[in-house]
């Protein structure tokens, strides 16, 4: 059983930075590929960033490249999403997810999900 709990969301202004955290617990969590997704009202869920089990490989959506950074701390069993230069279009519920698939390019299936944290960027 894997449990994921996100935190760090909030209301910020355009151009601000924010760091999301995803605390993970459970067996072999450090062997899982971890990702951040987001979903805005009326839109489909979007894959934002992926980090491999080792932390050595990452992948980003084009919309966040150069602004967001995903990382993981295997000691703290936590995955982070550092977001900078935030825009109103980044407003969404952000969720972390885990998969046993170690290929960050093919992705999924994601078997474990957190409950999500709201990020709102005002203009």
mmCIF file of N, CA and C in Angstrom:
data_model
loop_
_atom_site.group_PDB
_atom_site.id
_atom_site.type_symbol
_atom_site.label_atom_id
_atom_site.label_comp_id
_atom_site.label_asym_id
_atom_site.label_seq_id
_atom_site.Cartn_x
_atom_site.Cartn_y
_atom_site.Cartn_z
ATOM 1 N N UNK A 1 0.851 -1.186 0.000
ATOM 2 C CA UNK A 1 0.000 0.000 0.000
ATOM 3 C C UNK A 1 0.889 1.239 0.000
ATOM 4 N N UNK A 2 0.581 2.170 -0.876
ATOM 5 C CA UNK A 2 1.324 3.430 -0.970
ATOM 6 C C UNK A 2 0.367 4.575 -0.692
ATOM 7 N N UNK A 3 0.786 5.470 0.170
ATOM 8 C CA UNK A 3 -0.017 6.626 0.518
ATOM 9 C C UNK A 3 0.737 7.881 0.102
ATOM 10 N N UNK A 4 0.042 8.777 -0.613
ATOM 11 C CA UNK A 4 0.645 10.019 -1.089
ATOM 12 C C UNK A 4 -0.156 11.199 -0.544
ATOM 13 N N UNK A 5 0.539 12.145 0.048
ATOM 14 C CA UNK A 5 -0.121 13.318 0.612
ATOM 15 C C UNK A 5 0.576 14.576 0.114
ATOM 16 N N UNK A 6 -0.174 15.401 -0.629
ATOM 17 C CA UNK A 6 0.380 16.639 -1.157
ATOM 18 C C UNK A 6 0.171 17.795 -0.186
ATOM 19 N N UNK A 7 1.036 18.778 -0.311
ATOM 20 C CA UNK A 7 0.900 20.006 0.468
ATOM 21 C C UNK A 7 1.628 21.122 -0.267
ATOM 22 N N UNK A 8 1.370 22.350 0.171
ATOM 23 C CA UNK A 8 2.099 23.489 -0.380
ATOM 24 C C UNK A 8 1.310 24.354 -1.334
ATOM 25 N N UNK A 9 0.104 23.949 -1.670
ATOM 26 C CA UNK A 9 -0.698 24.762 -2.567
ATOM 27 C C UNK A 9 -1.135 26.060 -1.904
ATOM 28 N N UNK A 10 -1.694 26.955 -2.723
ATOM 29 C CA UNK A 10 -2.173 28.213 -2.169
ATOM 30 C C UNK A 10 -2.494 29.210 -3.249
ATOM 31 N N UNK A 11 -2.754 30.433 -2.812
ATOM 32 C CA UNK A 11 -3.070 31.543 -3.711
ATOM 33 C C UNK A 11 -1.848 32.433 -3.834
ATOM 34 N N UNK A 12 -1.381 32.621 -5.066
ATOM 35 C CA UNK A 12 -0.212 33.468 -5.317
ATOM 36 C C UNK A 12 -0.526 34.402 -6.476
ATOM 37 N N UNK A 13 0.388 35.323 -6.720
ATOM 38 C CA UNK A 13 0.212 36.253 -7.824
ATOM 39 C C UNK A 13 1.088 35.857 -9.010
ATOM 40 N N UNK A 14 0.735 36.383 -10.154
ATOM 41 C CA UNK A 14 1.527 36.125 -11.357
ATOM 42 C C UNK A 14 2.992 36.478 -11.114
ATOM 43 N N UNK A 15 3.864 35.555 -11.509
ATOM 44 C CA UNK A 15 5.292 35.763 -11.335
ATOM 45 C C UNK A 15 5.862 35.188 -10.060
ATOM 46 N N UNK A 16 5.003 34.815 -9.133
ATOM 47 C CA UNK A 16 5.460 34.257 -7.858
ATOM 48 C C UNK A 16 5.963 32.829 -8.023
ATOM 49 N N UNK A 17 6.559 32.348 -6.948
ATOM 50 C CA UNK A 17 7.024 30.958 -6.900
ATOM 51 C C UNK A 17 6.286 30.212 -5.800
ATOM 52 N N UNK A 18 6.263 28.885 -5.936
ATOM 53 C CA UNK A 18 5.589 28.037 -4.965
ATOM 54 C C UNK A 18 6.223 26.655 -5.043
ATOM 55 N N UNK A 19 6.342 25.999 -3.895
ATOM 56 C CA UNK A 19 6.871 24.643 -3.909
ATOM 57 C C UNK A 19 5.842 23.680 -3.345
ATOM 58 N N UNK A 20 5.505 22.693 -4.143
ATOM 59 C CA UNK A 20 4.605 21.633 -3.698
ATOM 60 C C UNK A 20 5.421 20.447 -3.197
ATOM 61 N N UNK A 21 4.861 19.780 -2.201
ATOM 62 C CA UNK A 21 5.496 18.582 -1.662
ATOM 63 C C UNK A 21 4.526 17.422 -1.731
ATOM 64 N N UNK A 22 5.068 16.242 -1.925
ATOM 65 C CA UNK A 22 4.278 15.009 -1.924
ATOM 66 C C UNK A 22 4.994 14.025 -1.013
ATOM 67 N N UNK A 23 4.443 13.840 0.167
ATOM 68 C CA UNK A 23 5.022 12.904 1.124
ATOM 69 C C UNK A 23 4.482 11.509 0.841
ATOM 70 N N UNK A 24 5.408 10.575 0.673
ATOM 71 C CA UNK A 24 5.015 9.213 0.315
ATOM 72 C C UNK A 24 5.345 8.241 1.427
ATOM 73 N N UNK A 25 4.495 7.280 1.610
ATOM 74 C CA UNK A 25 4.759 6.230 2.576
ATOM 75 C C UNK A 25 4.334 4.899 1.982
ATOM 76 N N UNK A 26 5.001 3.834 2.430
ATOM 77 C CA UNK A 26 4.675 2.514 1.923
ATOM 78 C C UNK A 26 5.921 1.759 1.507
ATOM 79 N N UNK A 27 5.713 0.510 1.231
ATOM 80 C CA UNK A 27 6.834 -0.336 0.841
ATOM 81 C C UNK A 27 7.382 0.085 -0.522
ATOM 82 N N UNK A 28 8.634 -0.055 -0.716
ATOM 83 C CA UNK A 28 9.375 0.161 -1.969
ATOM 84 C C UNK A 28 9.018 1.452 -2.681
ATOM 85 N N UNK A 29 8.684 2.478 -1.915
ATOM 86 C CA UNK A 29 8.306 3.750 -2.522
ATOM 87 C C UNK A 29 9.446 4.336 -3.329
ATOM 88 N N UNK A 30 10.675 4.102 -2.876
ATOM 89 C CA UNK A 30 11.802 4.672 -3.594
ATOM 90 C C UNK A 30 12.093 3.965 -4.911
ATOM 91 N N UNK A 31 11.368 2.924 -5.218
ATOM 92 C CA UNK A 31 11.520 2.244 -6.495
ATOM 93 C C UNK A 31 10.489 2.695 -7.525
ATOM 94 N N UNK A 32 9.640 3.618 -7.147
ATOM 95 C CA UNK A 32 8.554 4.052 -8.022
ATOM 96 C C UNK A 32 8.885 5.326 -8.769
ATOM 97 N N UNK A 33 8.427 5.404 -9.993
ATOM 98 C CA UNK A 33 8.473 6.648 -10.760
ATOM 99 C C UNK A 33 7.373 7.562 -10.218
ATOM 100 N N UNK A 34 7.738 8.812 -9.998
ATOM 101 C CA UNK A 34 6.780 9.752 -9.406
ATOM 102 C C UNK A 34 6.478 10.886 -10.380
ATOM 103 N N UNK A 35 5.242 11.335 -10.358
ATOM 104 C CA UNK A 35 4.825 12.386 -11.285
ATOM 105 C C UNK A 35 3.913 13.388 -10.602
ATOM 106 N N UNK A 36 3.857 14.559 -11.192
ATOM 107 C CA UNK A 36 2.857 15.564 -10.830
ATOM 108 C C UNK A 36 1.925 15.750 -12.015
ATOM 109 N N UNK A 37 0.628 15.745 -11.722
ATOM 110 C CA UNK A 37 -0.408 16.043 -12.691
ATOM 111 C C UNK A 37 -1.148 17.285 -12.222
ATOM 112 N N UNK A 38 -1.876 17.902 -13.125
ATOM 113 C CA UNK A 38 -2.760 18.992 -12.741
ATOM 114 C C UNK A 38 -4.029 18.940 -13.572
ATOM 115 N N UNK A 39 -5.086 19.465 -12.971
ATOM 116 C CA UNK A 39 -6.354 19.523 -13.670
ATOM 117 C C UNK A 39 -7.046 20.820 -13.330
ATOM 118 N N UNK A 40 -7.311 21.602 -14.357
ATOM 119 C CA UNK A 40 -8.040 22.859 -14.197
ATOM 120 C C UNK A 40 -9.517 22.603 -14.464
ATOM 121 N N UNK A 41 -10.390 23.433 -13.936
ATOM 122 C CA UNK A 41 -11.831 23.252 -14.155
ATOM 123 C C UNK A 41 -12.173 23.209 -15.637
ATOM 124 N N UNK A 42 -12.916 22.184 -16.028
ATOM 125 C CA UNK A 42 -13.349 22.065 -17.406
ATOM 126 C C UNK A 42 -12.293 21.559 -18.365
ATOM 127 N N UNK A 43 -11.132 21.205 -17.838
ATOM 128 C CA UNK A 43 -10.045 20.719 -18.697
ATOM 129 C C UNK A 43 -9.639 19.306 -18.299
ATOM 130 N N UNK A 44 -8.972 18.638 -19.231
ATOM 131 C CA UNK A 44 -8.486 17.287 -18.957
ATOM 132 C C UNK A 44 -7.267 17.351 -18.047
ATOM 133 N N UNK A 45 -7.041 16.265 -17.344
ATOM 134 C CA UNK A 45 -5.853 16.170 -16.508
ATOM 135 C C UNK A 45 -4.609 16.180 -17.379
ATOM 136 N N UNK A 46 -3.607 16.889 -16.919
ATOM 137 C CA UNK A 46 -2.379 17.081 -17.691
ATOM 138 C C UNK A 46 -1.175 16.598 -16.890
ATOM 139 N N UNK A 47 -0.314 15.844 -17.555
ATOM 140 C CA UNK A 47 0.941 15.435 -16.923
ATOM 141 C C UNK A 47 1.881 16.633 -16.922
ATOM 142 N N UNK A 48 2.359 17.005 -15.754
ATOM 143 C CA UNK A 48 3.196 18.189 -15.616
ATOM 144 C C UNK A 48 4.682 17.826 -15.590
ATOM 145 N N UNK A 49 5.037 16.861 -14.765
ATOM 146 C CA UNK A 49 6.453 16.512 -14.614
ATOM 147 C C UNK A 49 6.588 15.097 -14.082
ATOM 148 N N UNK A 50 7.689 14.469 -14.450
ATOM 149 C CA UNK A 50 7.966 13.092 -14.038
ATOM 150 C C UNK A 50 9.405 13.009 -13.550
ATOM 151 N N UNK A 51 9.636 12.203 -12.524
ATOM 152 C CA UNK A 51 11.006 11.950 -12.068
ATOM 153 C C UNK A 51 11.177 10.452 -11.889
ATOM 154 N N UNK A 52 12.302 9.949 -12.342
ATOM 155 C CA UNK A 52 12.573 8.515 -12.241
ATOM 156 C C UNK A 52 12.828 8.113 -10.793
ATOM 157 N N UNK A 53 12.863 6.817 -10.551
ATOM 158 C CA UNK A 53 13.024 6.327 -9.193
ATOM 159 C C UNK A 53 14.351 6.800 -8.589
ATOM 160 N N UNK A 54 15.365 6.971 -9.434
ATOM 161 C CA UNK A 54 16.678 7.394 -8.940
ATOM 162 C C UNK A 54 16.785 8.902 -8.795
ATOM 163 N N UNK A 55 15.878 9.617 -9.449
ATOM 164 C CA UNK A 55 15.962 11.073 -9.458
ATOM 165 C C UNK A 55 16.837 11.601 -10.572
ATOM 166 N N UNK A 56 17.459 10.704 -11.324
ATOM 167 C CA UNK A 56 18.426 11.131 -12.339
ATOM 168 C C UNK A 56 17.765 11.624 -13.617
ATOM 169 N N UNK A 57 16.567 11.141 -13.879
ATOM 170 C CA UNK A 57 15.880 11.482 -15.127
ATOM 171 C C UNK A 57 14.567 12.184 -14.840
ATOM 172 N N UNK A 58 14.324 13.227 -15.624
ATOM 173 C CA UNK A 58 13.088 13.982 -15.472
ATOM 174 C C UNK A 58 12.483 14.285 -16.837
ATOM 175 N N UNK A 59 11.228 14.643 -16.786
ATOM 176 C CA UNK A 59 10.492 14.969 -18.015
ATOM 177 C C UNK A 59 9.453 16.008 -17.667
ATOM 178 N N UNK A 60 9.225 16.968 -18.572
ATOM 179 C CA UNK A 60 8.291 18.053 -18.294
ATOM 180 C C UNK A 60 7.344 18.287 -19.458
ATOM 181 N N UNK A 61 6.168 18.767 -19.136
ATOM 182 C CA UNK A 61 5.266 19.242 -20.166
ATOM 183 C C UNK A 61 5.872 20.509 -20.774
ATOM 184 N N UNK A 62 5.617 20.718 -22.054
ATOM 185 C CA UNK A 62 6.164 21.901 -22.727
ATOM 186 C C UNK A 62 5.716 23.191 -22.041
ATOM 187 N N UNK A 63 4.525 23.169 -21.494
ATOM 188 C CA UNK A 63 3.958 24.374 -20.900
ATOM 189 C C UNK A 63 4.681 24.819 -19.630
ATOM 190 N N UNK A 64 5.483 23.934 -19.021
ATOM 191 C CA UNK A 64 6.150 24.294 -17.772
ATOM 192 C C UNK A 64 7.664 24.211 -17.859
ATOM 193 N N UNK A 65 8.175 23.796 -18.990
ATOM 194 C CA UNK A 65 9.629 23.675 -19.134
ATOM 195 C C UNK A 65 10.320 24.999 -18.857
ATOM 196 N N UNK A 66 11.391 24.925 -18.080
ATOM 197 C CA UNK A 66 12.128 26.132 -17.742
ATOM 198 C C UNK A 66 11.557 26.885 -16.561
ATOM 199 N N UNK A 67 10.356 26.535 -16.121
ATOM 200 C CA UNK A 67 9.725 27.216 -14.977
ATOM 201 C C UNK A 67 9.547 26.285 -13.781
ATOM 202 N N UNK A 68 9.290 25.014 -14.035
ATOM 203 C CA UNK A 68 9.038 24.047 -12.968
ATOM 204 C C UNK A 68 10.211 23.077 -12.882
ATOM 205 N N UNK A 69 10.467 22.614 -11.673
ATOM 206 C CA UNK A 69 11.503 21.609 -11.443
ATOM 207 C C UNK A 69 10.973 20.539 -10.500
ATOM 208 N N UNK A 70 11.063 19.296 -10.935
ATOM 209 C CA UNK A 70 10.657 18.178 -10.091
ATOM 210 C C UNK A 70 11.907 17.545 -9.495
ATOM 211 N N UNK A 71 11.797 17.133 -8.247
ATOM 212 C CA UNK A 71 12.921 16.473 -7.592
ATOM 213 C C UNK A 71 12.374 15.540 -6.524
ATOM 214 N N UNK A 72 13.242 14.690 -6.003
ATOM 215 C CA UNK A 72 12.808 13.782 -4.950
ATOM 216 C C UNK A 72 13.917 13.604 -3.934
ATOM 217 N N UNK A 73 13.498 13.398 -2.705
ATOM 218 C CA UNK A 73 14.416 13.154 -1.597
ATOM 219 C C UNK A 73 14.111 11.756 -1.077
ATOM 220 N N UNK A 74 15.018 10.822 -1.358
ATOM 221 C CA UNK A 74 14.765 9.432 -1.003
ATOM 222 C C UNK A 74 14.843 9.208 0.502
ATOM 223 N N UNK A 75 15.514 10.070 1.211
ATOM 224 C CA UNK A 75 15.602 9.924 2.663
ATOM 225 C C UNK A 75 14.286 10.350 3.307
ATOM 226 N N UNK A 76 13.746 11.456 2.820
ATOM 227 C CA UNK A 76 12.477 11.957 3.349
ATOM 228 C C UNK A 76 11.266 11.346 2.657
ATOM 229 N N UNK A 77 11.488 10.536 1.624
ATOM 230 C CA UNK A 77 10.385 9.945 0.854
ATOM 231 C C UNK A 77 9.418 11.029 0.383
ATOM 232 N N UNK A 78 9.983 12.071 -0.164
ATOM 233 C CA UNK A 78 9.169 13.212 -0.584
ATOM 234 C C UNK A 78 9.569 13.632 -1.997
ATOM 235 N N UNK A 79 8.559 13.974 -2.771
ATOM 236 C CA UNK A 79 8.765 14.501 -4.118
ATOM 237 C C UNK A 79 8.325 15.964 -4.108
ATOM 238 N N UNK A 80 9.095 16.791 -4.776
ATOM 239 C CA UNK A 80 8.819 18.213 -4.791
ATOM 240 C C UNK A 80 8.537 18.694 -6.212
ATOM 241 N N UNK A 81 7.759 19.758 -6.290
ATOM 242 C CA UNK A 81 7.571 20.464 -7.545
ATOM 243 C C UNK A 81 7.798 21.941 -7.248
ATOM 244 N N UNK A 82 8.961 22.430 -7.658
ATOM 245 C CA UNK A 82 9.267 23.831 -7.507
ATOM 246 C C UNK A 82 8.739 24.575 -8.715
ATOM 247 N N UNK A 83 7.847 25.520 -8.461
ATOM 248 C CA UNK A 83 7.204 26.256 -9.545
ATOM 249 C C UNK A 83 7.608 27.723 -9.457
ATOM 250 N N UNK A 84 8.060 28.276 -10.554
ATOM 251 C CA UNK A 84 8.437 29.675 -10.579
ATOM 252 C C UNK A 84 7.793 30.356 -11.780
ATOM 253 N N UNK A 85 7.843 31.675 -11.780
ATOM 254 C CA UNK A 85 7.232 32.462 -12.856
ATOM 255 C C UNK A 85 5.811 31.990 -13.141
ATOM 256 N N UNK A 86 5.042 31.824 -12.090
ATOM 257 C CA UNK A 86 3.693 31.278 -12.228
ATOM 258 C C UNK A 86 2.789 32.200 -13.023
ATOM 259 N N UNK A 87 1.889 31.579 -13.777
ATOM 260 C CA UNK A 87 0.952 32.283 -14.634
ATOM 261 C C UNK A 87 -0.461 31.892 -14.239
ATOM 262 N N UNK A 88 -1.444 32.724 -14.579
ATOM 263 C CA UNK A 88 -2.834 32.359 -14.272
ATOM 264 C C UNK A 88 -3.230 31.011 -14.876
ATOM 265 N N UNK A 89 -2.678 30.661 -16.010
ATOM 266 C CA UNK A 89 -3.016 29.375 -16.633
ATOM 267 C C UNK A 89 -2.426 28.176 -15.899
ATOM 268 N N UNK A 90 -1.598 28.427 -14.903
ATOM 269 C CA UNK A 90 -1.105 27.335 -14.060
ATOM 270 C C UNK A 90 -2.103 26.981 -12.952
ATOM 271 N N UNK A 91 -3.153 27.750 -12.840
ATOM 272 C CA UNK A 91 -4.174 27.486 -11.826
ATOM 273 C C UNK A 91 -4.817 26.124 -12.064
ATOM 274 N N UNK A 92 -4.787 25.274 -11.032
ATOM 275 C CA UNK A 92 -5.314 23.920 -11.157
ATOM 276 C C UNK A 92 -5.181 23.207 -9.812
ATOM 277 N N UNK A 93 -5.783 22.034 -9.747
ATOM 278 C CA UNK A 93 -5.514 21.116 -8.644
ATOM 279 C C UNK A 93 -4.333 20.254 -9.072
ATOM 280 N N UNK A 94 -3.299 20.252 -8.255
ATOM 281 C CA UNK A 94 -2.083 19.495 -8.546
ATOM 282 C C UNK A 94 -2.077 18.225 -7.701
ATOM 283 N N UNK A 95 -1.832 17.103 -8.371
ATOM 284 C CA UNK A 95 -1.812 15.815 -7.687
ATOM 285 C C UNK A 95 -0.518 15.080 -8.006
ATOM 286 N N UNK A 96 0.000 14.382 -7.026
ATOM 287 C CA UNK A 96 1.137 13.524 -7.317
ATOM 288 C C UNK A 96 0.643 12.093 -7.491
ATOM 289 N N UNK A 97 1.410 11.337 -8.230
ATOM 290 C CA UNK A 97 1.033 9.967 -8.543
ATOM 291 C C UNK A 97 2.296 9.124 -8.680
ATOM 292 N N UNK A 98 2.123 7.824 -8.503
ATOM 293 C CA UNK A 98 3.253 6.906 -8.565
ATOM 294 C C UNK A 98 2.930 5.729 -9.463
ATOM 295 N N UNK A 99 3.962 5.267 -10.164
ATOM 296 C CA UNK A 99 3.809 4.115 -11.039
ATOM 297 C C UNK A 99 5.024 3.208 -10.906
ATOM 298 N N UNK A 100 4.822 1.932 -11.143
ATOM 299 C CA UNK A 100 5.925 0.985 -11.126
ATOM 300 C C UNK A 100 6.682 0.993 -12.448
ATOM 301 N N UNK A 101 6.120 1.625 -13.446
ATOM 302 C CA UNK A 101 6.770 1.722 -14.748
ATOM 303 C C UNK A 101 7.997 2.628 -14.635
ATOM 304 N N UNK A 102 9.176 2.089 -14.889
ATOM 305 C CA UNK A 102 10.387 2.890 -14.705
ATOM 306 C C UNK A 102 10.779 3.667 -15.960
ATOM 307 N N UNK A 103 9.927 3.632 -16.987
ATOM 308 C CA UNK A 103 10.195 4.391 -18.208
ATOM 309 C C UNK A 103 9.422 5.706 -18.109
ATOM 310 N N UNK A 104 10.138 6.800 -17.909
ATOM 311 C CA UNK A 104 9.453 8.075 -17.704
ATOM 312 C C UNK A 104 8.822 8.600 -18.994
ATOM 313 N N UNK A 105 9.174 8.013 -20.136
ATOM 314 C CA UNK A 105 8.642 8.497 -21.413
ATOM 315 C C UNK A 105 7.349 7.788 -21.800
ATOM 316 N N UNK A 106 7.215 6.542 -21.484
ATOM 317 C CA UNK A 106 5.964 5.837 -21.797
ATOM 318 C C UNK A 106 4.913 6.090 -20.736
ATOM 319 N N UNK A 107 5.376 6.243 -19.493
ATOM 320 C CA UNK A 107 4.464 6.599 -18.415
ATOM 321 C C UNK A 107 3.487 5.522 -18.026
ATOM 322 N N UNK A 108 2.869 5.666 -16.887
ATOM 323 C CA UNK A 108 1.776 4.868 -16.380
ATOM 324 C C UNK A 108 1.951 3.376 -16.459
ATOM 325 N N UNK A 109 0.937 2.614 -16.051
ATOM 326 C CA UNK A 109 -0.258 3.150 -15.401
ATOM 327 C C UNK A 109 0.033 3.637 -13.991
ATOM 328 N N UNK A 110 -0.654 4.645 -13.590
ATOM 329 C CA UNK A 110 -0.458 5.200 -12.262
ATOM 330 C C UNK A 110 -1.436 4.532 -11.299
ATOM 331 N N UNK A 111 -0.878 3.806 -10.389
ATOM 332 C CA UNK A 111 -1.699 3.034 -9.458
ATOM 333 C C UNK A 111 -1.996 3.777 -8.156
ATOM 334 N N UNK A 112 -1.194 4.786 -7.860
ATOM 335 C CA UNK A 112 -1.314 5.468 -6.579
ATOM 336 C C UNK A 112 -1.430 6.971 -6.815
ATOM 337 N N UNK A 113 -2.398 7.584 -6.116
ATOM 338 C CA UNK A 113 -2.671 9.005 -6.296
ATOM 339 C C UNK A 113 -2.850 9.676 -4.940
ATOM 340 N N UNK A 114 -2.424 10.939 -4.898
ATOM 341 C CA UNK A 114 -2.721 11.748 -3.736
ATOM 342 C C UNK A 114 -4.077 12.421 -3.917
ATOM 343 N N UNK A 115 -4.477 13.177 -2.896
ATOM 344 C CA UNK A 115 -5.793 13.805 -2.925
ATOM 345 C C UNK A 115 -5.792 15.131 -3.657
ATOM 346 N N UNK A 116 -4.600 15.698 -3.897
ATOM 347 C CA UNK A 116 -4.510 16.941 -4.644
ATOM 348 C C UNK A 116 -4.398 18.161 -3.761
ATOM 349 N N UNK A 117 -3.783 19.206 -4.314
ATOM 350 C CA UNK A 117 -3.675 20.479 -3.616
ATOM 351 C C UNK A 117 -3.925 21.602 -4.626
ATOM 352 N N UNK A 118 -4.703 22.580 -4.206
ATOM 353 C CA UNK A 118 -5.124 23.649 -5.115
ATOM 354 C C UNK A 118 -4.038 24.708 -5.231
ATOM 355 N N UNK A 119 -3.745 25.068 -6.471
ATOM 356 C CA UNK A 119 -2.860 26.198 -6.753
ATOM 357 C C UNK A 119 -3.654 27.208 -7.562
ATOM 358 N N UNK A 120 -3.718 28.426 -7.066
ATOM 359 C CA UNK A 120 -4.433 29.487 -7.756
ATOM 360 C C UNK A 120 -3.484 30.652 -7.978
ATOM 361 N N UNK A 121 -3.370 31.060 -9.241
ATOM 362 C CA UNK A 121 -2.484 32.161 -9.594
ATOM 363 C C UNK A 121 -3.342 33.324 -10.075
ATOM 364 N N UNK A 122 -3.298 34.415 -9.352
ATOM 365 C CA UNK A 122 -4.104 35.578 -9.724
ATOM 366 C C UNK A 122 -3.313 36.486 -10.657
ATOM 367 N N UNK A 123 -4.046 37.168 -11.519
ATOM 368 C CA UNK A 123 -3.396 38.052 -12.498
ATOM 369 C C UNK A 123 -3.236 39.456 -11.951
#
